[in-house]
Amino acid sequence: MIKLSNVEKSYDDAVVLKNCSMAMERGEFAFITGPSGAGKSTLLKLLYCSEQVDNGHISVDEWILSKLKKRTVPYFRRNIGVVFQDFKLLFNKTVFENVALSLRIHRMDPREIMERVKLILKEVKLLHKSDVFPQYLSGGEQQRVVIARAMVSQPMLLLADEPTGNLDTDNARTIMRLFREINTKGTTVLIATHNEDLYYGSGRRVFFLNNNHIEKEIVG
Ligand SMILES: Nc1ncnc2c1ncn2[C@@H]1O[C@H](COP(=O)(O)OP(=O)(O)OP(=O)(O)O)[C@@H](O)[C@H]1O
Ligand SMILES: [Mg+2]
């Protein structure tokens, strides 16, 4: 499902990734960790095609990202759900509309949008907040909306960058439970975090990114 072979990525003169290789099967649930500045977010951005590799091979399913044309990127992204810090909720739209937006862009039938969005908001236990604007939600509630938005199009891959960053333990647990549920339904999940509580005892694969590449892999 995900394959990186000898990926290289620099920003100006600063090398972030070099000889970086990893692979994940469809349906897996894995973590990527490593020190601050190691390149975890960069790796996720490469997988979402919001950054390009300088050298090496990177693919998601049948999509070879280094060869993707600019106009194809939106089609590729339909298959990916993201929980990224710089991909915030729209504060001038309600919870419902935030979650519905990607389906509207894909011109889905409005009745189906209504059904799907309601179902997903029920799953994240926010159906009663459908008509509320995000600024009136707690941090944990906002993050559940972000996850609902990422899940609503039933992506084949979900990428999450420090998804529990500012949340308390209870909220972090809820978010992790949602990810496990998404994964059970067939979505491959990759979470970048430096919080070892998230992967410790999970029994999942944990990739350690350090010195520009995946230095080792453990079972969490
Ligand atoms: N757009 C950019 N332009 C220039 N340098 C960048 C850019 N994005 C990231 N970097 C640099 O690349 C390196 C890796 O950053 P990245 O955000 O991927 O690390 P990270 O592992 O996610 O760290 P953290 O745990 O702090 O989130 C850092 O040294 C950072 O300064
Ligand atoms: Mg980061």
Short mmCIF file of C-alpha atoms and ligand atoms in Angstrom, two decimals:
data_model
loop_
_atom_site.label_atom_id
_atom_site.label_comp_id
_atom_site.label_asym_id
_atom_site.label_seq_id
_atom_site.Cartn_x
_atom_site.Cartn_y
_atom_site.Cartn_z
CA MET A 1 0.00 0.00 0.00
CA ILE A 2 2.79 2.42 0.99
CA LYS A 3 6.28 2.09 -0.35
CA LEU A 4 9.27 4.38 0.03
CA SER A 5 12.60 3.31 -1.47
CA ASN A 6 15.71 5.38 -0.94
CA VAL A 7 13.74 8.58 -0.67
CA GLU A 8 15.68 11.83 -0.50
CA LYS A 9 14.21 15.13 0.56
CA SER A 10 15.94 18.40 1.37
CA TYR A 11 14.69 21.88 2.10
CA ASP A 12 17.21 24.21 0.49
CA ASP A 13 20.52 22.84 1.75
CA ALA A 14 19.13 21.00 4.76
CA VAL A 15 18.82 17.26 4.19
CA VAL A 16 15.75 15.85 5.94
CA LEU A 17 15.47 12.38 4.40
CA LYS A 18 18.16 10.32 2.73
CA ASN A 19 18.13 6.58 1.94
CA CYS A 20 14.76 6.50 3.62
CA SER A 21 12.85 3.29 2.96
CA MET A 22 9.75 1.76 4.47
CA ALA A 23 6.71 -0.24 3.42
CA MET A 24 3.24 -0.91 4.75
CA GLU A 25 0.62 -3.40 3.66
CA ARG A 26 -2.99 -2.53 2.98
CA GLY A 27 -5.05 -2.64 6.17
CA GLU A 28 -2.10 -2.14 8.52
CA PHE A 29 -2.07 0.28 11.46
CA ALA A 30 1.39 1.68 12.16
CA PHE A 31 3.21 4.52 13.87
CA ILE A 32 6.15 6.65 12.92
CA THR A 33 8.18 8.23 15.67
CA GLY A 34 11.54 9.90 16.21
CA PRO A 35 13.04 13.11 17.59
CA SER A 36 11.66 16.55 16.85
CA GLY A 37 12.88 17.70 13.45
CA ALA A 38 13.61 14.14 12.28
CA GLY A 39 11.22 14.50 9.36
CA LYS A 40 8.03 12.73 10.47
CA SER A 41 5.72 15.48 9.23
CA THR A 42 7.75 15.77 6.05
CA LEU A 43 7.30 12.06 5.38
CA LEU A 44 3.53 12.35 5.81
CA LYS A 45 3.46 15.40 3.53
CA LEU A 46 5.32 13.42 0.87
CA LEU A 47 2.67 10.69 1.16
CA TYR A 48 -0.07 13.31 0.74
CA CYS A 49 1.77 14.85 -2.19
CA SER A 50 1.99 18.24 -0.56
CA GLU A 51 5.77 17.93 -0.82
CA GLN A 52 7.77 16.22 -3.58
CA VAL A 53 10.72 13.87 -3.20
CA ASP A 54 14.04 14.96 -4.70
CA ASN A 55 15.07 11.37 -5.44
CA GLY A 56 13.88 7.84 -4.86
CA HIS A 57 10.60 6.02 -5.21
CA ILE A 58 7.40 6.74 -3.31
CA SER A 59 4.06 5.12 -4.01
CA VAL A 60 0.65 4.75 -2.40
CA ASP A 61 -1.36 1.86 -3.79
CA GLU A 62 -0.97 2.12 -7.58
CA TRP A 63 -0.06 5.80 -7.47
CA ILE A 64 3.61 6.58 -8.09
CA LEU A 65 3.85 9.94 -6.40
CA SER A 66 7.11 11.09 -7.95
CA LYS A 67 5.42 10.81 -11.36
CA LEU A 68 2.08 12.34 -10.45
CA LYS A 69 1.04 15.29 -12.60
CA LYS A 70 -0.19 18.37 -10.78
CA ARG A 71 -3.70 18.03 -12.15
CA THR A 72 -3.89 14.40 -10.96
CA VAL A 73 -3.05 15.26 -7.35
CA PRO A 74 -6.67 16.11 -6.33
CA TYR A 75 -7.84 12.73 -7.68
CA PHE A 76 -5.12 10.96 -5.74
CA ARG A 77 -6.03 12.87 -2.57
CA ARG A 78 -9.61 11.66 -2.70
CA ASN A 79 -8.24 8.37 -1.44
CA ILE A 80 -6.43 9.88 1.53
CA GLY A 81 -7.81 11.21 4.80
CA VAL A 82 -5.57 13.59 6.73
CA VAL A 83 -5.38 14.84 10.28
CA PHE A 84 -2.71 17.52 9.91
CA GLN A 85 -2.08 20.58 12.08
CA ASP A 86 -2.01 22.96 9.13
CA PHE A 87 -5.27 21.62 7.76
CA LYS A 88 -7.65 23.32 10.17
CA LEU A 89 -11.43 23.37 10.35
CA LEU A 90 -13.19 26.22 8.59
CA PHE A 91 -14.45 28.52 11.31
CA ASN A 92 -17.11 30.13 9.13
CA LYS A 93 -18.80 26.77 8.51
CA THR A 94 -20.75 24.55 10.88
CA VAL A 95 -19.53 21.18 12.07
CA PHE A 96 -21.86 19.52 9.55
CA GLU A 97 -20.59 21.63 6.65
CA ASN A 98 -16.95 21.08 7.58
CA VAL A 99 -17.47 17.34 7.37
CA ALA A 100 -19.66 17.53 4.26
CA LEU A 101 -17.30 19.76 2.28
CA SER A 102 -15.21 17.10 0.54
CA LEU A 103 -18.34 15.20 -0.48
CA ARG A 104 -19.86 18.38 -1.90
CA ILE A 105 -16.70 18.99 -3.91
CA HIS A 106 -17.04 15.45 -5.29
CA ARG A 107 -20.65 16.33 -6.20
CA MET A 108 -22.18 13.55 -4.20
CA ASP A 109 -25.97 13.41 -4.06
CA PRO A 110 -27.15 15.79 -1.26
CA ARG A 111 -29.33 13.11 0.34
CA GLU A 112 -26.40 10.74 0.51
CA ILE A 113 -24.22 13.52 1.94
CA MET A 114 -26.82 14.09 4.65
CA GLU A 115 -26.89 10.40 5.55
CA ARG A 116 -23.13 9.88 5.49
CA VAL A 117 -22.28 12.99 7.49
CA LYS A 118 -24.90 12.21 10.12
CA LEU A 119 -23.60 8.67 10.46
CA ILE A 120 -20.01 9.78 10.88
CA LEU A 121 -20.92 12.54 13.35
CA LYS A 122 -22.80 9.94 15.35
CA GLU A 123 -19.68 7.78 15.41
CA VAL A 124 -17.57 10.60 16.82
CA LYS A 125 -20.43 11.46 19.21
CA LEU A 126 -20.99 14.95 17.87
CA LEU A 127 -24.31 14.64 16.08
CA HIS A 128 -25.85 17.03 18.61
CA LYS A 129 -23.26 19.66 17.61
CA SER A 130 -23.97 19.48 13.86
CA ASP A 131 -25.08 23.09 13.58
CA VAL A 132 -22.45 24.55 15.87
CA PHE A 133 -19.45 26.53 14.61
CA PRO A 134 -16.03 25.05 15.50
CA GLN A 135 -14.95 27.93 17.74
CA TYR A 136 -17.66 26.92 20.22
CA LEU A 137 -16.24 23.40 20.58
CA SER A 138 -13.59 22.14 22.99
CA GLY A 139 -10.19 21.07 21.64
CA GLY A 140 -11.14 17.39 21.87
CA GLU A 141 -14.44 18.00 20.10
CA GLN A 142 -12.71 19.96 17.33
CA GLN A 143 -10.25 17.13 16.84
CA ARG A 144 -13.13 14.65 16.55
CA VAL A 145 -14.62 16.84 13.81
CA VAL A 146 -11.24 16.80 12.03
CA ILE A 147 -11.30 13.01 12.23
CA ALA A 148 -14.89 12.83 11.01
CA ARG A 149 -13.88 15.02 8.07
CA ALA A 150 -10.96 12.70 7.31
CA MET A 151 -13.15 9.57 7.57
CA VAL A 152 -16.26 10.68 5.71
CA SER A 153 -15.00 9.80 2.25
CA GLN A 154 -13.95 6.33 3.46
CA PRO A 155 -10.32 6.79 2.44
CA MET A 156 -8.02 3.86 1.72
CA LEU A 157 -5.31 5.57 3.77
CA LEU A 158 -5.49 7.83 6.81
CA LEU A 159 -2.46 9.94 7.72
CA ALA A 160 -2.41 11.61 11.14
CA ASP A 161 0.28 13.97 12.38
CA GLU A 162 0.39 14.25 16.20
CA PRO A 163 -3.38 13.74 16.33
CA THR A 164 -3.55 13.89 20.11
CA GLY A 165 -1.07 16.76 20.46
CA ASN A 166 -2.96 19.11 22.76
CA LEU A 167 -5.48 16.68 24.18
CA ASP A 168 -5.85 15.20 27.67
CA THR A 169 -5.58 11.47 28.25
CA ASP A 170 -9.32 10.81 27.95
CA ASN A 171 -9.62 12.64 24.65
CA ALA A 172 -6.44 11.02 23.36
CA ARG A 173 -7.91 7.59 24.13
CA THR A 174 -11.13 8.45 22.32
CA ILE A 175 -9.19 9.57 19.25
CA MET A 176 -7.10 6.40 19.24
CA ARG A 177 -10.24 4.28 19.57
CA LEU A 178 -11.70 6.06 16.53
CA PHE A 179 -8.57 5.29 14.54
CA ARG A 180 -8.81 1.62 15.48
CA GLU A 181 -12.43 1.58 14.34
CA ILE A 182 -11.52 3.21 11.01
CA ASN A 183 -8.79 0.62 10.59
CA THR A 184 -11.21 -2.23 11.34
CA LYS A 185 -13.33 -1.01 8.44
CA GLY A 186 -10.37 -1.41 6.09
CA THR A 187 -8.54 1.93 6.10
CA THR A 188 -4.76 1.73 6.40
CA VAL A 189 -3.64 4.05 9.21
CA LEU A 190 -0.27 5.77 9.71
CA ILE A 191 0.20 8.01 12.74
CA ALA A 192 3.23 10.24 13.33
CA THR A 193 3.85 10.97 17.00
CA HIS A 194 6.57 11.46 19.57
CA ASN A 195 4.16 10.39 22.32
CA GLU A 196 5.12 6.84 23.17
CA ASP A 197 1.94 6.34 25.19
CA LEU A 198 0.11 6.14 21.87
CA TYR A 199 1.99 3.12 20.59
CA TYR A 200 3.29 1.50 23.75
CA GLY A 201 1.49 -1.81 24.24
CA SER A 202 -0.38 -1.45 20.93
CA GLY A 203 1.26 -4.46 19.30
CA ARG A 204 1.56 -2.39 16.11
CA ARG A 205 4.60 -1.67 13.96
CA VAL A 206 6.50 1.45 15.01
CA PHE A 207 8.99 3.01 12.57
CA PHE A 208 11.81 5.03 14.14
CA LEU A 209 12.88 7.94 11.97
CA ASN A 210 16.32 9.23 12.90
CA ASN A 211 19.43 10.43 11.07
CA ASN A 212 17.39 11.00 7.89
CA HIS A 213 16.03 7.47 7.55
CA ILE A 214 14.03 4.69 9.21
CA GLU A 215 16.68 3.54 11.63
CA LYS A 216 14.75 0.66 13.13
CA GLU A 217 11.33 -0.81 13.49
CA ILE A 218 9.81 -2.22 16.66
CA VAL A 219 6.54 -3.66 17.82
CA GLY A 220 4.79 -1.19 20.10
N1 LIG B 1 8.73 24.04 4.55
C1 LIG B 1 9.94 23.89 5.08
N2 LIG B 1 10.96 24.66 4.69
C2 LIG B 1 12.19 24.51 5.20
N3 LIG B 1 12.50 23.60 6.13
C3 LIG B 1 11.53 22.79 6.58
C4 LIG B 1 10.20 22.89 6.07
N4 LIG B 1 9.44 21.95 6.69
C5 LIG B 1 10.26 21.31 7.54
N5 LIG B 1 11.51 21.80 7.48
C6 LIG B 1 12.66 21.31 8.24
O1 LIG B 1 12.77 19.92 8.02
C7 LIG B 1 13.12 19.23 9.21
C8 LIG B 1 12.07 18.16 9.51
O2 LIG B 1 10.86 18.78 9.87
P1 LIG B 1 9.57 17.96 10.21
O3 LIG B 1 8.50 18.94 10.50
O4 LIG B 1 9.31 16.96 9.16
O5 LIG B 1 10.04 17.21 11.56
P2 LIG B 1 9.19 16.36 12.60
O6 LIG B 1 9.87 15.06 12.77
O7 LIG B 1 7.77 16.32 12.19
O8 LIG B 1 9.35 17.20 13.95
P3 LIG B 1 8.30 17.45 15.16
O9 LIG B 1 8.36 16.20 16.01
O10 LIG B 1 8.88 18.62 15.88
O11 LIG B 1 6.96 17.68 14.58
C9 LIG B 1 13.24 20.29 10.28
O12 LIG B 1 14.60 20.59 10.46
C10 LIG B 1 12.49 21.47 9.72
O13 LIG B 1 13.04 22.68 10.16
MG MG B 2 6.02 17.06 12.99
#
